[in-house]
Amino acid sequence: MIKLTKRVSAISPSMTLAMSAKSAEMKAAGEQVINFGVGEPDFNTPAHIIQAAKDAMDAGYTKYVAAAGLPALKKAVCEKFRRDNGLEYKPSQIIISNGGKHAILNAVAAVVEEGDEVIIPSPYWLTYPEVVRFFGGVPVYVQTARESGFKMTAEQLEAAVTPKTAMLIFNSPCNPTGAVYSEEEIKAIAAVCVKHNICVLSDEMYEKLVYDGKEHYSIAQVSPEMKELTILVNGVSKSYAMTGWRLGYLAAAEHVAKAIASFQSHATSNVNTITQYASLAALNGDEQPMRDMVKAFAARRKKMTEVLDGYKAMGLDYVKPDGAFYVMLVVDKFYGKRRGDKKIEGSMDFSMELLADKKVAATPGVCFGDDSCIRLSYALSMEEMVEGLNRIKQFCEELV
């Protein structure tokens, strides 16, 4: 038998993907499952992007390109940062990667040494701590409060800093909470990072998905000093409904980007060349399909929160999200109750029994660091969403 390494054996499988797989399995068996667990837009990639991929193949653009990315695409990413964020980067500071996860892995690999501490506000995207641990880092969780909209304060960050702190992983808009930090809140957090010379991995994948007049503000915009300390991660997955195309990108200080380019050249080489041409069309092309998608998400968010407002009297609560396409539904008032012989003792039990009884898939909050909640995605049709929420209500009413 082949002996596995400790670093690989310690990795937990993605619970979000596991729940989606279970839901798909039940659907394939003919069961009418409503899936709130999905973490991707339910819209197809816009036609002009798909056409760009076809055109690239027809033109013979099917060969290797530079490991760090197609020069034209890196230039387009620089233009995107200038246009959307007021940030100036050179193409040599941009790395094109195989999705946002790969960009995050690259960033942690470049900065985190064995024993280094990485501060992660909780609730968090479940991949963050797994990547940190893989490279020998130590996740340090800062528990945010519902009262603050699941947002970490500068004071909390200051209290978590130690001489071993190497990185802060910062995510706004946030998966799973939908929290969007204001410019003032981000500037206060940046002041702590500059004071202690802390690298910030800023995950801005949901940048375009903000609502109610909120605006995305990047921590790299705060000051030249903060920009130098920031590794900014973004991509085309969420904004352009391109999750399956697998393309993310990062921007970093020149020496950091150079090191990551070397690492990627040996790890994966270049991202799928055809995907890069499609992403070039996404960044440079018509953004109306993206705006239409965001408008649809805004309508669903409004409907979901209106329905959930009617459930508060029975003990279901939530924190209204300002971005992304998730709601963290607080369900811990139902812990200790039973469905038949099964006692609900946490978010995993709640989610599994909900799926078995009402054919509703939701992601347990325990995998995001908050066992009091389940995560509901509104990346599904309005009709399915309303029906699914009704089933959740029925499930809670029937627990004894």
Short mmCIF file of C-alpha atoms in Angstrom, two decimals:
data_model
loop_
_atom_site.label_atom_id
_atom_site.label_comp_id
_atom_site.label_asym_id
_atom_site.label_seq_id
_atom_site.Cartn_x
_atom_site.Cartn_y
_atom_site.Cartn_z
CA MET A 1 0.00 0.00 0.00
CA ILE A 2 1.26 3.49 -0.87
CA LYS A 3 1.78 5.64 2.20
CA LEU A 4 0.22 9.10 1.94
CA THR A 5 1.93 12.24 3.21
CA LYS A 6 0.63 14.02 6.29
CA ARG A 7 -0.04 17.20 4.32
CA VAL A 8 -2.38 15.45 1.88
CA SER A 9 -4.00 13.22 4.50
CA ALA A 10 -4.88 16.26 6.61
CA ILE A 11 -6.95 17.92 3.87
CA SER A 12 -10.72 17.73 4.29
CA PRO A 13 -12.81 17.31 1.12
CA SER A 14 -14.91 20.30 0.05
CA MET A 15 -18.23 20.00 1.86
CA THR A 16 -19.94 22.38 -0.57
CA LEU A 17 -19.03 20.17 -3.51
CA ALA A 18 -20.01 17.07 -1.52
CA MET A 19 -23.50 18.44 -0.83
CA SER A 20 -23.92 19.42 -4.49
CA ALA A 21 -22.83 15.93 -5.54
CA LYS A 22 -25.35 14.30 -3.17
CA SER A 23 -28.09 16.59 -4.49
CA ALA A 24 -27.18 15.72 -8.10
CA GLU A 25 -27.22 12.02 -7.24
CA MET A 26 -30.74 12.31 -5.82
CA LYS A 27 -31.92 14.31 -8.83
CA ALA A 28 -30.48 11.66 -11.16
CA ALA A 29 -32.56 9.10 -9.27
CA GLY A 30 -35.67 11.10 -10.12
CA GLU A 31 -36.13 12.96 -6.83
CA GLN A 32 -37.29 16.61 -6.93
CA VAL A 33 -34.39 18.20 -5.07
CA ILE A 34 -34.11 21.96 -4.60
CA ASN A 35 -30.44 22.87 -4.31
CA PHE A 36 -29.52 25.91 -2.20
CA GLY A 37 -25.95 24.65 -1.92
CA VAL A 38 -24.67 25.64 -5.32
CA GLY A 39 -21.83 28.15 -5.39
CA GLU A 40 -22.05 29.26 -9.00
CA PRO A 41 -24.34 31.42 -11.14
CA ASP A 42 -27.19 29.49 -12.75
CA PHE A 43 -26.79 31.54 -15.94
CA ASN A 44 -24.95 30.33 -19.03
CA THR A 45 -21.75 32.02 -20.12
CA PRO A 46 -22.65 34.97 -22.40
CA ALA A 47 -22.76 34.14 -26.11
CA HIS A 48 -19.96 36.51 -27.17
CA ILE A 49 -17.57 34.81 -24.74
CA ILE A 50 -18.46 31.35 -26.03
CA GLN A 51 -18.01 32.63 -29.60
CA ALA A 52 -14.55 33.96 -28.73
CA ALA A 53 -13.53 30.47 -27.60
CA LYS A 54 -14.80 28.98 -30.86
CA ASP A 55 -12.99 31.64 -32.87
CA ALA A 56 -9.75 30.94 -30.97
CA MET A 57 -9.95 27.24 -31.79
CA ASP A 58 -10.77 27.92 -35.43
CA ALA A 59 -7.76 30.25 -35.61
CA GLY A 60 -5.48 27.53 -34.25
CA TYR A 61 -4.88 29.15 -30.86
CA THR A 62 -4.59 25.74 -29.22
CA LYS A 63 -0.91 25.67 -28.26
CA TYR A 64 1.12 26.51 -25.17
CA VAL A 65 1.41 30.13 -24.10
CA ALA A 66 3.52 31.73 -21.37
CA ALA A 67 3.04 29.97 -18.02
CA ALA A 68 1.96 33.18 -16.26
CA GLY A 69 -0.64 34.01 -18.90
CA LEU A 70 -1.37 35.27 -22.39
CA PRO A 71 0.22 38.75 -22.72
CA ALA A 72 -2.98 40.26 -24.17
CA LEU A 73 -5.02 38.87 -21.26
CA LYS A 74 -2.57 40.16 -18.65
CA LYS A 75 -2.83 43.58 -20.28
CA ALA A 76 -6.64 43.34 -20.15
CA VAL A 77 -6.47 42.48 -16.44
CA CYS A 78 -4.32 45.58 -15.86
CA GLU A 79 -6.91 47.66 -17.72
CA LYS A 80 -9.69 46.11 -15.61
CA PHE A 81 -7.90 47.09 -12.39
CA ARG A 82 -7.37 50.62 -13.71
CA ARG A 83 -10.99 50.96 -14.88
CA ASP A 84 -12.79 49.33 -11.97
CA ASN A 85 -10.49 49.92 -9.02
CA GLY A 86 -8.24 52.83 -9.88
CA LEU A 87 -5.20 50.57 -9.45
CA GLU A 88 -2.13 50.64 -11.65
CA TYR A 89 -0.38 47.33 -12.31
CA LYS A 90 2.09 46.20 -14.97
CA PRO A 91 1.54 42.95 -16.86
CA SER A 92 4.60 41.54 -15.09
CA GLN A 93 2.63 41.83 -11.82
CA ILE A 94 -0.27 39.70 -13.11
CA ILE A 95 -0.53 35.90 -12.93
CA ILE A 96 -3.30 34.06 -14.80
CA SER A 97 -4.22 30.90 -12.89
CA ASN A 98 -6.51 27.89 -13.06
CA GLY A 99 -9.38 29.50 -11.16
CA GLY A 100 -9.48 31.52 -7.97
CA LYS A 101 -8.55 28.53 -5.80
CA HIS A 102 -5.31 28.13 -7.73
CA ALA A 103 -4.52 31.83 -7.33
CA ILE A 104 -5.07 31.53 -3.57
CA LEU A 105 -2.87 28.45 -3.38
CA ASN A 106 -0.15 30.29 -5.33
CA ALA A 107 -0.31 33.27 -2.97
CA VAL A 108 -0.10 31.19 0.20
CA ALA A 109 2.73 29.09 -1.27
CA ALA A 110 4.72 32.25 -1.95
CA VAL A 111 4.30 33.91 1.45
CA VAL A 112 3.53 31.42 4.24
CA GLU A 113 6.35 29.49 5.91
CA GLU A 114 6.04 26.51 8.24
CA GLY A 115 4.59 27.73 11.56
CA ASP A 116 3.46 31.13 10.24
CA GLU A 117 0.06 32.32 11.44
CA VAL A 118 -2.62 33.36 8.96
CA ILE A 119 -5.58 35.36 10.28
CA ILE A 120 -8.94 34.35 8.81
CA PRO A 121 -12.19 36.11 9.75
CA SER A 122 -14.96 33.60 10.48
CA PRO A 123 -17.33 32.63 8.85
CA TYR A 124 -14.87 31.96 6.03
CA TRP A 125 -14.74 30.20 2.68
CA LEU A 126 -13.85 26.65 3.59
CA THR A 127 -10.83 26.39 1.26
CA TYR A 128 -8.79 29.06 3.07
CA PRO A 129 -7.72 27.07 6.14
CA GLU A 130 -7.09 23.91 4.13
CA VAL A 131 -4.61 25.71 1.86
CA VAL A 132 -2.92 27.39 4.83
CA ARG A 133 -2.47 24.07 6.64
CA PHE A 134 -1.19 22.37 3.47
CA PHE A 135 1.76 24.76 3.41
CA GLY A 136 2.45 24.39 7.13
CA GLY A 137 0.72 27.58 8.23
CA VAL A 138 -1.52 27.93 11.26
CA PRO A 139 -5.02 29.36 10.73
CA VAL A 140 -6.01 31.91 13.38
CA TYR A 141 -9.74 32.53 13.32
CA VAL A 142 -11.36 35.83 14.25
CA GLN A 143 -15.01 35.19 15.05
CA THR A 144 -17.24 37.91 13.66
CA ALA A 145 -20.64 38.76 15.09
CA ARG A 146 -24.10 38.87 13.56
CA GLU A 147 -24.52 42.31 15.13
CA SER A 148 -21.64 43.64 13.01
CA GLY A 149 -22.97 42.00 9.84
CA PHE A 150 -20.36 39.23 10.09
CA LYS A 151 -17.57 41.79 9.57
CA MET A 152 -14.24 41.77 11.43
CA THR A 153 -13.28 45.03 13.10
CA ALA A 154 -9.82 46.59 13.09
CA GLU A 155 -9.75 46.11 16.87
CA GLN A 156 -10.38 42.37 16.49
CA LEU A 157 -7.60 42.16 13.91
CA GLU A 158 -5.17 44.03 16.17
CA ALA A 159 -5.94 41.64 19.03
CA ALA A 160 -5.21 38.61 16.82
CA VAL A 161 -1.80 39.79 15.58
CA THR A 162 1.28 38.09 17.04
CA PRO A 163 4.97 38.05 16.03
CA LYS A 164 4.14 34.94 13.96
CA THR A 165 1.43 36.63 11.87
CA ALA A 166 2.39 36.46 8.19
CA MET A 167 -0.90 37.00 6.36
CA LEU A 168 -4.50 38.11 6.62
CA ILE A 169 -6.99 36.48 4.26
CA PHE A 170 -9.61 39.12 3.55
CA ASN A 171 -12.77 38.47 1.52
CA SER A 172 -15.18 41.23 0.51
CA PRO A 173 -17.82 40.64 -0.79
CA CYS A 174 -17.74 37.56 1.39
CA ASN A 175 -18.57 33.94 0.73
CA PRO A 176 -20.47 32.65 2.74
CA THR A 177 -21.98 35.70 4.50
CA GLY A 178 -22.44 38.22 1.70
CA ALA A 179 -20.78 40.87 3.90
CA VAL A 180 -19.39 43.90 2.05
CA TYR A 181 -16.92 46.05 3.99
CA SER A 182 -17.20 49.82 3.63
CA GLU A 183 -14.28 52.00 2.58
CA GLU A 184 -13.93 53.26 6.16
CA GLU A 185 -13.89 49.75 7.61
CA ILE A 186 -11.28 48.63 5.08
CA LYS A 187 -9.06 51.63 5.76
CA ALA A 188 -9.10 50.83 9.48
CA ILE A 189 -8.12 47.22 8.79
CA ALA A 190 -5.40 48.35 6.36
CA ALA A 191 -3.89 50.60 9.04
CA VAL A 192 -3.35 47.56 11.25
CA CYS A 193 -1.80 45.60 8.39
CA VAL A 194 0.61 48.42 7.47
CA LYS A 195 1.53 48.92 11.14
CA HIS A 196 2.53 45.26 11.50
CA ASN A 197 3.75 44.71 7.91
CA ILE A 198 1.16 41.97 7.29
CA CYS A 199 0.57 40.62 3.79
CA VAL A 200 -3.11 40.64 2.80
CA LEU A 201 -4.53 38.04 0.45
CA SER A 202 -7.58 39.95 -0.76
CA ASP A 203 -10.15 37.65 -2.38
CA GLU A 204 -12.40 39.89 -4.50
CA MET A 205 -14.03 37.20 -6.66
CA TYR A 206 -17.56 38.52 -5.97
CA GLU A 207 -16.62 42.15 -6.69
CA LYS A 208 -19.37 42.73 -9.26
CA LEU A 209 -22.13 41.18 -7.11
CA VAL A 210 -23.12 44.02 -4.76
CA TYR A 211 -26.59 45.44 -4.11
CA ASP A 212 -28.61 48.37 -2.73
CA GLY A 213 -26.16 50.95 -3.97
CA LYS A 214 -23.19 49.42 -2.16
CA GLU A 215 -19.81 49.79 -3.84
CA HIS A 216 -16.86 47.43 -3.82
CA TYR A 217 -13.66 48.94 -2.44
CA SER A 218 -10.36 47.08 -2.68
CA ILE A 219 -7.95 47.15 0.23
CA ALA A 220 -5.17 47.70 -2.34
CA GLN A 221 -6.71 51.12 -3.04
CA VAL A 222 -6.02 52.43 0.47
CA SER A 223 -2.41 53.51 -0.02
CA PRO A 224 0.80 52.67 -1.93
CA GLU A 225 2.04 50.89 1.21
CA MET A 226 -1.08 48.75 1.43
CA LYS A 227 -1.01 47.97 -2.28
CA GLU A 228 2.56 46.70 -1.90
CA LEU A 229 1.40 44.37 0.90
CA THR A 230 -1.64 43.09 -1.01
CA ILE A 231 -1.98 40.01 -3.19
CA LEU A 232 -5.25 40.72 -4.98
CA VAL A 233 -7.18 37.70 -6.25
CA ASN A 234 -10.06 37.88 -8.71
CA GLY A 235 -11.35 36.04 -11.76
CA VAL A 236 -14.11 35.56 -14.31
CA SER A 237 -16.01 32.73 -12.60
CA LYS A 238 -18.72 34.62 -10.72
CA SER A 239 -18.93 37.91 -12.62
CA TYR A 240 -19.25 36.37 -16.07
CA ALA A 241 -20.84 32.98 -15.25
CA MET A 242 -17.66 31.15 -16.24
CA THR A 243 -17.11 28.78 -13.31
CA GLY A 244 -16.38 25.76 -15.50
CA TRP A 245 -13.86 27.62 -17.65
CA ARG A 246 -11.45 27.75 -14.66
CA LEU A 247 -9.68 31.06 -14.85
CA GLY A 248 -8.60 33.30 -12.01
CA TYR A 249 -5.90 35.92 -11.74
CA LEU A 250 -3.87 37.75 -9.13
CA ALA A 251 -1.95 40.99 -8.92
CA ALA A 252 1.00 41.41 -6.58
CA ALA A 253 4.25 43.22 -5.99
CA GLU A 254 6.78 42.50 -8.73
CA HIS A 255 8.99 40.16 -6.70
CA VAL A 256 5.98 38.19 -5.45
CA ALA A 257 4.51 37.80 -8.94
CA LYS A 258 7.90 36.67 -10.28
CA ALA A 259 8.18 33.97 -7.62
CA ILE A 260 4.61 32.79 -8.26
CA ALA A 261 5.24 32.68 -12.01
CA SER A 262 8.21 30.38 -11.42
CA PHE A 263 6.17 28.15 -9.11
CA GLN A 264 3.27 27.94 -11.57
CA SER A 265 5.60 27.15 -14.46
CA HIS A 266 6.50 23.90 -12.73
CA ALA A 267 3.09 23.17 -11.17
CA THR A 268 0.60 23.64 -14.01
CA SER A 269 2.21 25.73 -16.76
CA ASN A 270 -0.35 27.90 -18.57
CA VAL A 271 -4.10 27.96 -18.07
CA ASN A 272 -6.11 26.40 -20.90
CA THR A 273 -5.28 28.64 -23.86
CA ILE A 274 -8.83 28.68 -25.25
CA THR A 275 -10.19 29.73 -21.85
CA GLN A 276 -7.74 32.64 -21.87
CA TYR A 277 -9.06 33.92 -25.20
CA ALA A 278 -12.63 33.56 -23.90
CA SER A 279 -11.69 35.50 -20.77
CA LEU A 280 -10.13 38.21 -22.90
CA ALA A 281 -13.55 38.64 -24.54
CA ALA A 282 -15.20 38.72 -21.11
CA LEU A 283 -12.97 41.49 -19.77
CA ASN A 284 -12.98 43.57 -22.96
CA GLY A 285 -16.49 42.90 -24.22
CA ASP A 286 -20.11 43.81 -23.61
CA GLU A 287 -20.92 43.80 -19.88
CA GLN A 288 -24.70 44.02 -20.29
CA PRO A 289 -25.17 40.25 -19.73
CA MET A 290 -23.27 40.61 -16.45
CA ARG A 291 -25.40 43.57 -15.41
CA ASP A 292 -28.56 41.62 -16.26
CA MET A 293 -27.36 38.72 -14.13
CA VAL A 294 -26.65 40.99 -11.17
CA LYS A 295 -30.12 42.53 -11.57
CA ALA A 296 -31.66 39.04 -11.43
CA PHE A 297 -29.65 38.17 -8.32
CA ALA A 298 -30.78 41.42 -6.70
CA ALA A 299 -34.44 40.51 -7.30
CA ARG A 300 -33.95 37.04 -5.84
CA ARG A 301 -32.11 38.44 -2.83
CA LYS A 302 -35.00 40.83 -2.22
CA LYS A 303 -37.54 38.01 -2.45
CA MET A 304 -35.54 35.63 -0.27
CA THR A 305 -35.12 38.18 2.51
CA GLU A 306 -38.80 39.14 2.33
CA VAL A 307 -39.80 35.50 2.76
CA LEU A 308 -37.28 34.96 5.57
CA ASP A 309 -38.56 38.06 7.37
CA GLY A 310 -41.83 36.17 7.77
CA TYR A 311 -40.03 33.27 9.45
CA LYS A 312 -38.35 35.24 12.23
CA ALA A 313 -41.23 34.73 14.66
CA MET A 314 -40.70 30.96 14.52
CA GLY A 315 -37.01 31.25 15.38
CA LEU A 316 -35.34 31.43 11.97
CA ASP A 317 -33.09 34.46 11.58
CA TYR A 318 -30.49 35.79 9.14
CA VAL A 319 -28.10 38.65 8.49
CA LYS A 320 -29.01 40.56 5.35
CA PRO A 321 -26.21 40.20 2.78
CA ASP A 322 -24.94 43.16 0.76
CA GLY A 323 -23.08 41.10 -1.83
CA ALA A 324 -22.36 37.70 -3.41
CA PHE A 325 -25.42 35.38 -3.71
CA TYR A 326 -25.71 33.76 -0.29
CA VAL A 327 -27.66 34.14 2.93
CA MET A 328 -26.52 32.65 6.23
CA LEU A 329 -29.72 31.35 7.84
CA VAL A 330 -29.49 31.00 11.62
CA VAL A 331 -31.07 27.68 12.62
CA ASP A 332 -29.56 26.90 16.04
CA LYS A 333 -32.88 27.47 17.83
CA PHE A 334 -33.90 24.08 16.42
CA TYR A 335 -30.91 22.18 17.78
CA GLY A 336 -31.94 19.62 20.37
CA LYS A 337 -35.18 18.87 18.53
CA ARG A 338 -35.88 15.63 16.70
CA ARG A 339 -37.00 14.32 13.36
CA GLY A 340 -38.20 10.85 14.21
CA ASP A 341 -35.37 9.10 16.06
CA LYS A 342 -32.78 11.58 14.85
CA LYS A 343 -31.76 14.42 17.18
CA ILE A 344 -30.56 17.62 15.51
CA GLU A 345 -27.27 18.52 17.19
CA GLY A 346 -25.70 20.94 14.72
CA SER A 347 -25.76 22.37 11.20
CA MET A 348 -24.59 19.12 9.63
CA ASP A 349 -27.48 17.17 11.19
CA PHE A 350 -29.90 19.93 10.21
CA SER A 351 -28.70 19.92 6.58
CA MET A 352 -28.67 16.15 6.20
CA GLU A 353 -32.14 15.70 7.69
CA LEU A 354 -33.48 18.59 5.63
CA LEU A 355 -32.18 16.90 2.49
CA ALA A 356 -33.55 13.49 3.46
CA ASP A 357 -36.97 14.74 4.58
CA LYS A 358 -37.78 17.70 2.32
CA LYS A 359 -35.36 17.16 -0.58
CA VAL A 360 -33.72 20.52 0.06
CA ALA A 361 -29.93 20.82 -0.17
CA ALA A 362 -28.21 23.51 1.91
CA THR A 363 -24.62 23.82 3.09
CA PRO A 364 -23.97 23.33 6.83
CA GLY A 365 -22.40 26.37 8.44
CA VAL A 366 -19.91 24.25 10.36
CA CYS A 367 -17.75 23.99 7.25
CA PHE A 368 -17.53 27.81 7.18
CA GLY A 369 -16.69 28.07 10.88
CA ASP A 370 -20.20 28.87 12.18
CA ASP A 371 -22.21 25.86 13.30
CA SER A 372 -25.26 27.99 14.15
CA CYS A 373 -26.13 28.55 10.47
CA ILE A 374 -26.74 26.96 7.12
CA ARG A 375 -25.77 28.72 3.90
CA LEU A 376 -28.47 29.29 1.29
CA SER A 377 -27.52 30.28 -2.25
CA TYR A 378 -30.00 32.23 -4.34
CA ALA A 379 -28.36 31.10 -7.58
CA LEU A 380 -31.52 29.23 -8.58
CA SER A 381 -34.85 30.17 -10.12
CA MET A 382 -37.29 32.35 -8.19
CA GLU A 383 -39.89 29.58 -8.23
CA GLU A 384 -37.51 26.94 -6.88
CA MET A 385 -36.21 29.37 -4.28
CA VAL A 386 -39.66 30.18 -2.87
CA GLU A 387 -40.68 26.51 -2.86
CA GLY A 388 -37.41 25.56 -1.14
CA LEU A 389 -37.86 28.18 1.57
CA ASN A 390 -41.38 26.89 2.20
CA ARG A 391 -40.00 23.38 2.59
CA ILE A 392 -37.43 24.64 5.13
CA LYS A 393 -40.25 26.27 7.10
CA GLN A 394 -42.26 23.04 7.05
CA PHE A 395 -39.21 21.04 8.15
CA CYS A 396 -38.67 23.32 11.17
CA GLU A 397 -42.36 23.25 12.10
CA GLU A 398 -42.37 19.45 12.11
CA LEU A 399 -39.34 19.04 14.40
CA VAL A 400 -40.31 18.01 17.94
#
